[in-house]
N, CA, C and O of each residue as an XYZ file, in Angstrom:
648
protein
N     251.245    -36.937    221.486
C     250.647    -36.045    222.620
C     250.958    -34.736    221.296
O     251.864    -33.913    221.166
N     249.772    -35.039    220.500
C     249.870    -34.424    219.473
C     249.313    -32.371    220.292
O     248.441    -32.039    221.095
N     250.258    -31.647    219.600
C     250.199    -29.876    220.027
C     249.222    -29.443    221.097
O     249.342    -28.977    222.230
N     248.223    -29.766    220.324
C     246.597    -28.698    220.589
C     245.584    -30.019    221.370
O     244.357    -29.958    221.290
N     246.552    -31.611    222.386
C     244.918    -32.089    222.762
C     245.140    -31.654    224.275
O     244.361    -31.938    225.185
N     245.975    -31.134    224.373
C     245.654    -30.590    225.496
C     244.686    -29.579    225.889
O     244.426    -29.290    227.057
N     243.928    -28.815    224.380
C     242.907    -28.246    224.618
C     241.305    -28.869    224.626
O     240.218    -28.482    225.055
N     241.752    -29.907    223.991
C     240.662    -31.142    224.460
C     240.374    -32.438    225.642
O     239.566    -33.366    225.653
N     241.411    -32.015    226.565
C     241.447    -32.413    227.754
C     240.071    -32.011    228.194
O     239.301    -31.286    227.564
N     239.753    -32.864    229.958
C     238.561    -32.320    230.671
C     238.907    -31.365    230.983
O     240.115    -31.143    231.062
N     237.825    -30.274    231.331
C     237.585    -29.299    231.676
C     237.704    -29.439    233.027
O     237.274    -30.335    233.753
N     238.669    -27.935    233.431
C     238.435    -27.765    235.426
C     237.292    -27.573    235.652
O     237.282    -26.912    236.691
N     235.775    -27.824    235.155
C     234.827    -26.594    235.573
C     233.876    -27.839    236.450
O     233.082    -27.592    237.358
N     234.045    -28.537    236.168
C     233.102    -30.050    236.120
C     232.401    -31.020    235.404
O     231.895    -32.120    235.623
N     232.568    -30.109    234.316
C     231.319    -30.236    233.083
C     231.838    -31.446    232.244
O     232.765    -32.244    232.382
N     230.427    -31.167    230.914
C     230.951    -32.241    229.396
C     232.484    -31.025    228.924
O     233.403    -31.218    228.128
N     232.266    -30.161    229.567
C     233.577    -29.324    228.151
C     234.787    -29.915    228.294
O     235.272    -30.554    229.227
N     235.183    -29.621    227.280
C     237.340    -29.864    227.464
C     237.546    -28.728    227.404
O     236.754    -27.853    227.055
N     239.421    -28.532    227.977
C     239.710    -27.342    228.483
C     239.273    -26.315    228.164
O     238.506    -25.638    228.849
N     239.783    -25.980    226.839
C     239.821    -25.074    226.240
C     238.556    -23.885    226.453
O     238.771    -22.675    226.510
N     236.976    -24.641    226.571
C     235.887    -24.503    226.581
C     235.740    -24.015    227.916
O     234.987    -23.055    228.082
N     236.569    -24.716    229.286
C     235.891    -24.117    230.251
C     237.299    -22.674    230.798
O     237.133    -21.872    231.717
N     238.367    -22.754    230.024
C     239.085    -21.557    229.885
C     238.543    -20.209    229.722
O     238.630    -19.257    230.498
N     237.777    -20.312    228.198
C     237.503    -19.291    227.476
C     236.356    -19.144    228.604
O     236.575    -18.507    229.635
N     235.358    -19.652    228.394
C     233.606    -19.421    229.070
C     234.527    -18.396    230.517
O     234.199    -17.216    230.641
N     235.679    -19.024    231.538
C     235.484    -18.671    232.536
C     235.591    -17.075    232.719
O     234.996    -16.275    233.441
N     237.097    -16.903    231.288
C     237.525    -15.447    230.878
C     236.596    -14.628    231.003
O     236.516    -13.717    231.827
N     235.218    -15.174    229.484
C     234.898    -14.285    229.202
C     234.351    -13.878    230.313
O     234.730    -12.779    230.717
N     233.176    -14.724    231.237
C     232.624    -14.278    232.044
C     233.066    -13.360    232.758
O     232.479    -12.278    232.734
N     234.100    -13.526    233.500
C     234.773    -12.301    234.422
C     235.029    -11.180    233.706
O     235.557    -10.263    234.334
N     234.743    -10.973    232.300
C     235.262    -10.365    231.308
C     234.530     -8.388    231.418
O     235.072     -7.295    231.255
N     233.202     -8.791    231.746
C     232.834     -7.326    231.941
C     233.402     -6.495    233.188
O     233.518     -5.270    233.212
N     233.863     -7.715    234.607
C     234.774     -7.052    235.801
C     235.609     -6.725    235.445
O     236.031     -5.661    235.897
N     236.207     -7.274    234.639
C     237.799     -6.179    233.907
C     237.704     -4.871    233.703
O     237.985     -3.860    234.347
N     236.914     -5.287    231.911
C     236.803     -3.804    231.929
C     235.821     -2.770    232.569
O     235.776     -1.619    232.136
N     234.987     -3.216    233.670
C     234.734     -1.849    234.606
C     236.121     -2.021    235.590
O     236.103     -1.451    236.681
N     236.593     -2.330    235.435
C     238.027     -2.218    236.123
C     238.416     -1.202    236.018
O     238.333     -0.304    236.857
N     239.371     -1.116    234.000
C     239.361      0.091    233.365
C     238.489      0.893    233.616
O     238.870      1.466    234.637
N     237.739      1.209    233.374
C     236.685      2.327    233.053
C     237.403      3.326    234.332
O     237.991      4.406    234.266
N     237.027      2.341    235.615
C     237.321      3.389    237.128
C     238.297      3.770    236.941
O     238.490      4.743    237.670
N     239.128      3.553    236.321
C     240.587      4.400    235.901
C     240.109      5.262    235.915
O     239.883      5.876    236.958
N     239.600      5.838    234.209
C     239.144      6.624    233.919
C     238.174      7.799    234.788
O     238.244      9.004    234.547
N     237.401      7.285    235.681
C     236.356      7.767    236.332
C     237.856      8.293    237.713
O     237.654      9.191    238.530
N     239.060      7.591    237.657
C     239.439      8.541    238.640
C     240.689      9.332    238.258
O     241.685      9.411    238.978
N     240.547      9.930    237.026
C     240.730     10.659    235.891
C     242.229     10.287    235.654
O     243.132     11.096    235.440
N     242.391      8.360    235.759
C     243.728      8.276    235.459
C     244.018      7.782    234.278
O     244.698      6.797    233.991
N     243.402      8.607    233.543
C     243.420      8.327    231.743
C     244.240      7.147    231.175
O     243.793      6.043    230.864
N     246.100      7.768    231.058
C     246.671      7.476    230.449
C     247.279      5.201    230.643
O     247.973      4.370    230.056
N     246.259      5.334    232.009
C     246.465      4.005    232.367
C     245.213      3.430    231.903
O     245.434      2.515    231.110
N     243.835      3.663    232.138
C     243.176      4.135    231.345
C     242.602      3.405    229.453
O     241.769      2.598    229.042
N     243.140      3.865    229.144
C     243.866      4.001    227.913
C     244.317      2.400    227.198
O     244.097      1.612    226.278
N     245.208      2.694    228.586
C     246.428      1.636    227.992
C     245.824      0.350    228.828
O     246.517     -0.614    228.500
N     244.798     -0.071    229.794
C     244.476     -1.414    230.308
C     243.295     -1.755    229.151
O     243.398     -2.887    228.678
N     241.990     -0.785    228.538
C     241.512     -1.083    227.531
C     241.524     -1.283    226.123
O     240.616     -1.267    225.292
N     243.571     -1.603    225.976
C     243.854     -1.328    224.540
C     244.232     -2.896    224.920
O     243.681     -3.806    224.300
N     245.065     -3.137    225.825
C     245.797     -4.269    226.387
C     244.349     -5.331    226.831
O     244.570     -6.541    226.801
N     242.977     -4.885    227.213
C     242.225     -5.779    227.078
C     241.150     -6.373    225.938
O     240.406     -7.333    225.737
N     241.484     -5.441    225.492
C     241.027     -5.818    223.701
C     241.469     -6.341    223.031
O     240.742     -7.022    222.307
N     243.235     -6.388    222.773
C     243.440     -6.882    222.440
C     244.262     -8.681    222.346
O     244.662     -9.454    221.476
N     244.137     -8.614    224.007
C     244.091     -9.644    224.341
C     242.277    -11.282    224.332
O     242.036    -12.472    224.134
N     241.746    -10.157    224.656
C     240.017    -10.343    223.847
C     240.280    -11.058    222.520
O     239.887    -12.223    222.470
N     240.829    -10.594    221.526
C     241.040    -10.708    220.104
C     242.141    -12.038    220.081
O     242.112    -12.790    219.107
N     242.911    -12.235    220.971
C     243.580    -13.506    220.672
C     242.963    -14.679    221.591
O     242.859    -15.832    221.172
N     242.527    -14.243    223.003
C     241.608    -15.468    223.096
C     240.601    -15.603    222.315
O     240.877    -16.634    221.702
N     239.601    -15.229    221.933
C     238.675    -15.598    220.491
C     239.053    -16.259    219.845
O     238.457    -17.335    219.878
N     240.512    -16.157    218.585
C     240.971    -16.283    218.027
C     241.526    -18.004    218.771
O     241.280    -18.645    217.749
N     241.812    -18.584    219.307
C     242.305    -19.405    220.295
C     240.973    -20.528    220.043
O     240.868    -21.643    219.534
N     239.628    -19.112    221.004
C     238.624    -20.097    220.970
C     237.889    -20.922    219.790
O     237.445    -22.057    219.960
N     237.802    -20.066    218.331
C     237.474    -20.215    217.758
C     238.135    -21.427    216.853
O     237.482    -22.284    216.259
N     239.334    -21.332    216.873
C     240.622    -22.479    216.672
C     239.557    -24.204    217.321
O     239.215    -25.194    216.675
N     239.366    -23.875    218.684
C     239.311    -25.067    219.309
C     237.934    -25.824    218.915
O     237.536    -26.986    218.832
N     237.509    -24.724    218.749
C     235.600    -24.921    217.880
C     236.674    -26.031    216.963
O     237.160    -27.117    217.278
N     236.790    -25.076    215.515
C     236.841    -25.449    214.028
C     237.296    -27.408    214.550
O     236.724    -28.494    214.450
N     238.978    -26.767    215.244
C     239.219    -28.442    215.805
C     238.377    -29.470    216.026
O     238.494    -30.583    215.514
N     237.493    -29.117    216.808
C     236.722    -30.008    217.602
C     235.545    -30.482    217.120
O     234.769    -31.272    217.658
N     235.417    -29.569    215.337
C     234.080    -31.052    214.812
C     232.826    -29.381    214.868
O     231.625    -29.631    214.765
N     233.219    -27.992    215.011
C     232.000    -26.615    215.174
C     230.575    -27.331    216.639
O     230.385    -28.189    217.501
N     230.208    -26.594    216.210
C     229.115    -26.362    217.571
C     228.090    -28.266    217.144
O     227.413    -28.692    218.079
N     228.111    -28.942    216.108
C     227.252    -29.265    215.201
C     227.925    -30.824    216.752
O     227.207    -31.524    217.465
N     229.721    -30.762    216.660
C     230.215    -31.611    217.877
C     229.902    -31.577    218.929
O     230.186    -32.494    219.699
N     229.375    -30.757    219.215
C     229.910    -29.985    220.841
C     228.291    -30.407    220.811
O     228.191    -30.742    221.991
N     227.276    -30.564    220.382
C     225.642    -30.908    220.002
C     225.363    -31.567    220.727
O     224.431    -31.493    221.527
N     226.139    -32.356    220.581
C     226.269    -34.279    220.727
C     226.522    -34.930    222.176
O     226.482    -36.097    222.563
N     226.761    -33.883    222.734
C     226.914    -34.230    224.333
C     225.910    -33.303    224.954
O     226.040    -33.248    226.177
N     224.633    -32.315    224.308
C     223.722    -32.000    224.736
C     222.602    -32.134    224.878
O     221.845    -31.881    223.940
N     222.093    -32.602    226.168
C     220.676    -33.031    225.905
C     219.858    -31.457    225.732
O     220.875    -30.798    225.514
N     219.232    -30.891    225.705
C     218.857    -29.613    224.089
C     218.758    -29.316    223.333
O     219.616    -28.723    222.679
N     217.428    -29.618    222.943
C     217.009    -29.003    221.470
C     217.795    -28.578    220.861
O     218.204    -27.494    221.276
N     218.477    -29.136    219.546
C     219.197    -28.671    218.366
C     219.127    -26.909    218.305
O     219.821    -25.986    218.730
N     217.461    -27.102    217.264
C     217.236    -25.891    217.473
C     216.876    -24.768    218.468
O     216.680    -23.668    217.952
N     216.756    -24.861    219.821
C     217.093    -24.132    220.764
C     218.659    -23.781    220.553
O     218.901    -22.677    220.064
N     219.262    -24.252    220.737
C     220.539    -23.743    221.323
C     221.390    -23.005    219.969
O     222.505    -22.484    219.982
N     220.418    -23.170    218.805
C     221.072    -23.015    217.755
C     220.467    -21.539    217.631
O     221.035    -20.678    216.959
N     219.525    -21.354    218.177
C     217.861    -19.440    218.354
C     219.769    -18.848    219.286
O     220.438    -17.833    219.095
N     219.988    -19.925    220.129
C     220.900    -18.787    221.447
C     221.975    -18.677    220.810
O     222.287    -17.503    220.612
N     222.986    -19.774    220.224
C     223.822    -18.978    219.728
C     224.080    -17.911    218.538
O     224.922    -17.031    218.363
N     222.626    -18.538    217.566
C     222.751    -17.085    216.572
C     222.917    -15.697    217.635
O     223.928    -15.070    217.317
N     222.173    -15.063    218.819
C     221.599    -14.784    218.925
C     223.506    -14.270    219.658
O     224.094    -13.451    218.952
N     224.096    -14.653    220.649
C     225.397    -14.804    220.589
C     226.353    -14.344    219.639
O     227.305    -13.683    220.052
N     226.258    -14.555    218.630
C     226.887    -14.587    217.780
C     227.031    -12.760    217.018
O     228.083    -12.209    216.695
N     225.593    -12.171    216.909
C     224.721    -11.588    216.731
C     225.402    -10.499    217.564
O     226.196     -9.783    216.955
N     225.144    -10.194    219.296
C     225.542     -9.602    219.569
C     226.952     -9.457    219.999
O     227.081     -8.655    220.924
N     227.927     -9.952    219.626
C     229.172    -10.573    220.273
C     230.112     -9.705    219.005
O     231.029     -8.948    219.322
N     229.581    -10.042    217.044
C     229.887     -9.620    216.388
C     230.051     -7.857    216.671
O     231.051     -7.197    216.952
N     228.422     -7.394    216.433
C     227.777     -5.513    216.572
C     228.510     -5.477    217.540
O     229.145     -4.442    217.335
N     229.164     -6.239    219.227
C     229.820     -5.398    220.302
C     231.524     -5.520    219.224
O     231.969     -4.541    218.625
N     231.919     -6.322    219.218
C     233.359     -6.542    218.757
C     233.716     -5.211    217.133
O     234.808     -5.059    216.586
N     232.770     -4.692    216.873
C     232.920     -3.974    215.964
C     232.747     -2.717    217.038
O     233.898     -2.588    217.453
N     232.232     -2.087    217.464
C     231.881     -1.156    218.490
C     232.851     -1.223    219.396
O     233.213     -0.271    220.088
N     233.316     -2.357    219.430
C     234.582     -2.308    220.762
C     235.786     -1.619    219.303
O     236.102     -0.435    219.418
N     236.146     -2.117    218.518
C     236.973     -2.027    217.615
C     236.579     -0.235    217.261
O     237.547      0.486    217.504
N     235.359      0.504    216.753
C     235.609      2.084    216.957
C     235.794      2.627    217.479
O     236.426      3.625    217.134
N     235.329      2.392    218.975
C     235.384      2.965    220.525
C     237.264      2.388    220.708
O     237.431      1.825    219.626
N     237.841      2.339    221.038
C     239.287      2.194    220.670
C     240.399      2.888    219.691
O     241.421      3.508    219.984
N     239.911      2.606    218.603
C     239.913      3.159    217.581
C     240.177      5.219    217.624
O     241.139      5.977    217.499
N     238.534      5.378    217.899
C     238.194      6.518    218.053
C     238.592      7.039    219.806
O     238.559      8.211    220.181
N     238.889      6.062    220.524
C     239.453      7.192    221.757
C     241.058      7.447    221.713
O     241.668      8.474    222.012
N     241.555      6.207    221.253
C     243.188      6.193    221.088
C     243.081      7.759    219.750
O     243.579      8.861    219.983
N     242.525      7.493    218.800
C     242.956      8.944    218.402
C     242.254     10.538    218.801
O     242.633     11.560    218.229
N     241.524     10.533    219.531
C     241.069     11.789    220.254
C     241.995     11.909    221.140
O     242.532     13.016    221.124
N     242.575     10.819    222.288
C     243.362     11.251    222.987
C     245.026     11.355    222.649
O     245.830     12.060    223.258
N     245.225     10.729    221.855
C     246.573     11.419    221.317
C     246.540     13.017    220.892
O     247.306     13.919    221.231
N     245.250     13.052    219.934
C     245.064     15.055    219.887
C     244.402     16.011    220.760
O     243.887     17.119    220.613
N     244.752     14.547    222.493
C     244.130     15.933    223.108
C     242.597     16.275    223.851
O     242.331     16.886    224.886
N     241.788     15.640    222.904
C     240.658     15.821    222.690
C     240.011     15.643    223.731
O     239.187     16.410    224.229
N     240.515     14.147    224.283
C     240.000     12.772    225.679
C     241.786     13.126    226.454
O     242.996     13.004    226.264
N     240.305     13.830    227.786
C     239.502     14.085    227.943
C     239.767     15.577    227.445
O     240.753     16.297    227.288
N     237.758     15.721    227.202
C     237.683     17.372    226.844
C     236.774     17.280    225.798
O     235.804     16.551    226.002
N     236.866     17.921    224.578
C     235.430     18.163    224.011
C     234.936     16.135    222.879
O     234.057     15.851    222.064
N     235.628     15.645    223.262
C     235.337     14.852    222.581
C     234.836     13.656    223.612
O     234.505     12.521    223.268
N     234.857     14.107    224.760
C     234.409     12.625    226.114
C     233.869     12.397    226.359
O     233.806     11.540    227.240
N     232.295     13.326    225.436
C     230.861     13.087    225.570
C     230.433     11.975    224.628
O     229.543     11.135    224.765
N     231.473     12.226    223.429
C     230.658     11.093    222.701
C     231.270      9.664    222.533
O     230.744      8.629    222.123
N     233.077     10.025    223.158
C     233.288      8.622    223.630
C     232.463      7.812    224.544
O     232.223      6.620    224.349
N     231.890      8.735    225.898
C     231.484      7.993    227.271
C     230.159      7.448    226.408
O     229.678      6.457    226.957
N     229.594      7.765    225.441
C     227.949      7.182    224.917
C     228.750      5.969    223.987
O     228.335      4.813    224.068
N     229.571      6.202    223.365
C     229.859      5.109    222.340
C     230.564      4.034    223.212
O     230.768      2.845    222.967
N     230.890      4.811    224.333
C     231.671      3.577    225.546
C     230.772      2.545    226.022
O     230.850      1.364    225.684
N     229.833      3.077    226.896
C     228.727      2.441    227.523
C     227.862      1.294    227.126
O     227.223      0.428    227.724
N     228.215      1.810    225.175
C     227.286      0.832    224.142
C     228.113     -0.109    224.213
O     227.627     -1.138    224.683
N     229.844     -0.193    223.752
C     230.334     -1.330    223.841
C     230.577     -1.948    224.985
O     230.715     -3.171    224.956
N     230.692     -1.150    226.380
C     230.420     -2.191    227.967
C     229.136     -2.912    227.841
O     229.129     -4.143    227.836
N     228.122     -2.266    227.747
C     226.687     -3.535    227.349
C     226.545     -4.441    226.823
O     225.825     -5.409    227.067
N     227.674     -4.093    225.500
C     227.724     -5.130    224.320
C     228.251     -5.839    224.795
O     227.775     -6.967    224.667
N     229.695     -5.713    225.744
C     230.692     -6.929    226.505
C     229.656     -7.576    227.253
O     229.354     -8.753    227.057
N     228.949     -6.636    228.344
C     227.880     -7.943    228.948
C     227.354     -8.473    228.705
O     227.104     -9.436    229.431
N     226.578     -8.276    227.185
C     225.912     -9.114    226.960
C     225.932    -10.726    226.811
O     225.204    -11.663    227.141
N     228.071    -10.402    225.631
C     228.357    -11.047    224.544
C     228.260    -11.690    225.951
O     227.222    -12.351    225.968
N     229.123    -11.801    227.532
C     229.674    -12.542    228.322
C     228.103    -13.090    228.513
O     227.929    -14.196    228.000
N     226.928    -12.504    229.164
C     226.167    -13.452    229.293
C     225.482    -14.404    228.267
O     224.876    -15.428    228.583
N     225.618    -14.039    227.269
C     225.182    -14.761    226.186
C     225.801    -16.397    225.826
O     225.253    -17.367    225.302
N     227.058    -16.207    226.319
C     228.870    -16.669    226.175
C     227.998    -18.009    227.018
O     227.457    -19.043    226.625
N     228.237    -17.237    228.628
C     227.955    -18.354    229.031
C     226.652    -19.243    228.619
O     226.717    -20.455    228.416
N     225.620    -18.574    228.538
C     224.317    -19.288    228.498
C     223.894    -20.301    227.272
O     222.849    -20.949    227.229
N     225.522    -20.286    225.738
C     225.962    -21.590    225.151
C     226.699    -22.229    225.707
O     226.749    -23.410    225.363
N     227.689    -21.721    226.910
C     228.545    -22.594    227.867
C     227.285    -23.824    228.237
O     227.369    -24.889    227.625
N     226.446    -23.684    228.973
C     225.534    -23.918    230.170
C     224.431    -24.560    228.899
O     223.599    -25.247    229.491
N     224.200    -24.567    227.646
C     223.358    -24.680    226.948
C     223.996    -26.319    226.560
O     223.288    -27.260    226.918
N     225.222    -26.610    225.890
C     226.541    -27.433    225.064
C     227.021    -28.299    226.952
O     227.031    -29.528    226.877
N     227.148    -28.088    227.489
C     227.619    -28.944    228.406
C     227.352    -29.049    229.590
O     227.834    -29.922    230.312
N     226.419    -28.039    230.020
C     225.447    -28.618    231.703
C     224.159    -29.298    230.792
O     224.141    -30.526    230.717
N     223.370    -28.727    230.284
C     222.103    -29.456    230.579
C     221.821    -30.071    229.296
O     220.819    -30.772    229.154
């Protein structure tokens, strides 16, 4: 058995998806809840723990997306996964394009949010005079994470359920 063969074994969600797609989709589906749990730490004034968990969630998400992209590339890409779907290629491509756009914009907002927050936290400006700006940027990032999650699950459903 090749080292990566496990990724393409039958998934555990009962769809046509391989294991890696089920795993990534499940994690992405719950990502907004995990991020929101970390946001609640800040609301409870547990700022150091909030900062730490946000950094960990971001790093874990980057690793997860790398794992996902590896699986997609090795698995033959979008076209290969579309072979199992009964959904129109054009429709699925549009939904995928929207998902990629949302995910990419969100990724850059998330990077900016993390970098700025860490910088201002170290300089003791969060909590403080930079809190308002941080909350606004973080809200945009969080909304992007929610939309990325929903659109990612939508793509999964189109490829492996419908």
